[in-house]
Amino acid sequence: MRWPAPISPRRSPLLLFGLLVALYTTPGAFSLRLVTLDTIEIFATHEWFVKPTVVFRCNGENKTYLPDVKEADTLYTFKGEESWQPLTELPENKCKRCGLFEEDVFKDDVFDEWEMCSSDFKDGKYTRFKENQFNATFLCPNCTASTGDHGNREPSSELETKKASIAVIIIVSVLASVLVIIALFVGYKYWQKKKRERDQARFLKLFEEGDDLEDELGLSNEL
Ligand SMILES: *[C@@H]1O[C@H](CO)[C@@H](O)[C@H](O)[C@H]1NC(C)=O
Ligand SMILES: *[C@@H]1O[C@H](CO)[C@@H](O)[C@H](O)[C@H]1NC(C)=O
């Protein structure tokens, strides 16, 4: 028996499109690793007479001015929504060389310069401390390393990846079931049609045989 193709060409682009939409809307599948400044305290300034201008910069990127940070030995806390946030975005498996500087007309003074990596974030938090210079905490909820999920913190990316893959598995199984159901339905309809045709053919044959019989009967009547 010849089976019809399970999906008609008209239907398959729609299914593909649906799968893509499902992938793109899966939470966490494409989340950005945005780094924000949580707290900062500077212990010294390099300027003697004017208020310092503190900037954060990663190699090859623009400077981010921290306009509020003016006094030494004062803890500044941020909400992460300030106009100059986020500071930067981290790639998945690569570090960025970033630093804190004090802007100077001639050459910026360096508080510290280091490799910032997603794997340094524990529970989405990373503290950078340099003696006599500064103590800063950075947040990156989607960065990889995690030691568990604590209540109000956003879920770590590891957890999110797991959730995303489970979502993909569910979507794929649902799509597969739908395909199987469509295939079965099409197959059943096809079988029904064939059966009807076969029945019709048998009926017609019977009818013709009946005609022959009638002819014979007619012939015998005439006699
Ligand atoms: C850096 O700043 C320049 C000028 O303000 C802007 O045109 C450019 O898009 C910025 N680049 C990034 C990566 O933000
Ligand atoms: C740095 O700042 C964080 C947050 O304010 C604090 O928990 C930590 O103890 C500080 N570390 C040092 C060495 O001062």
Short mmCIF file of C-alpha atoms in Angstrom, two decimals, residues 18 22 27 50 59 64 72 83-84 92 95-96 113 117 130 152 154 170 174-175 195-196 200 203 207 213 215 217:
data_model
loop_
_atom_site.label_atom_id
_atom_site.label_comp_id
_atom_site.label_asym_id
_atom_site.label_seq_id
_atom_site.Cartn_x
_atom_site.Cartn_y
_atom_site.Cartn_z
CA GLY A 18 6.49 27.57 14.77
CA ALA A 22 9.19 28.60 20.17
CA PRO A 27 13.30 32.20 28.35
CA VAL A 50 39.69 68.42 42.41
CA ASN A 59 39.31 47.18 26.24
CA THR A 64 31.47 54.58 31.46
CA ALA A 72 36.88 58.38 49.17
CA SER A 83 21.40 55.78 33.15
CA TRP A 84 25.00 54.58 32.71
CA GLU A 92 30.11 33.20 27.19
CA CYS A 95 37.04 37.14 29.45
CA LYS A 96 37.22 40.85 28.88
CA GLU A 113 42.79 46.55 35.53
CA CYS A 117 35.06 36.57 33.21
CA LYS A 130 42.30 46.04 45.69
CA ASN A 152 15.24 36.53 45.16
CA GLU A 154 17.60 35.71 39.40
CA ILE A 170 8.78 19.44 25.42
CA VAL A 174 4.62 18.04 21.21
CA LEU A 175 5.46 18.82 17.57
CA LYS A 195 -11.91 1.14 0.94
CA ARG A 196 -14.84 3.15 -0.42
CA GLN A 200 -17.85 0.74 -5.08
CA PHE A 203 -20.74 -3.19 -6.01
CA PHE A 207 -24.40 -4.89 -10.55
CA LEU A 213 -28.18 -12.47 -15.20
CA ASP A 215 -30.12 -10.46 -19.78
CA LEU A 217 -33.48 -14.07 -17.74
#
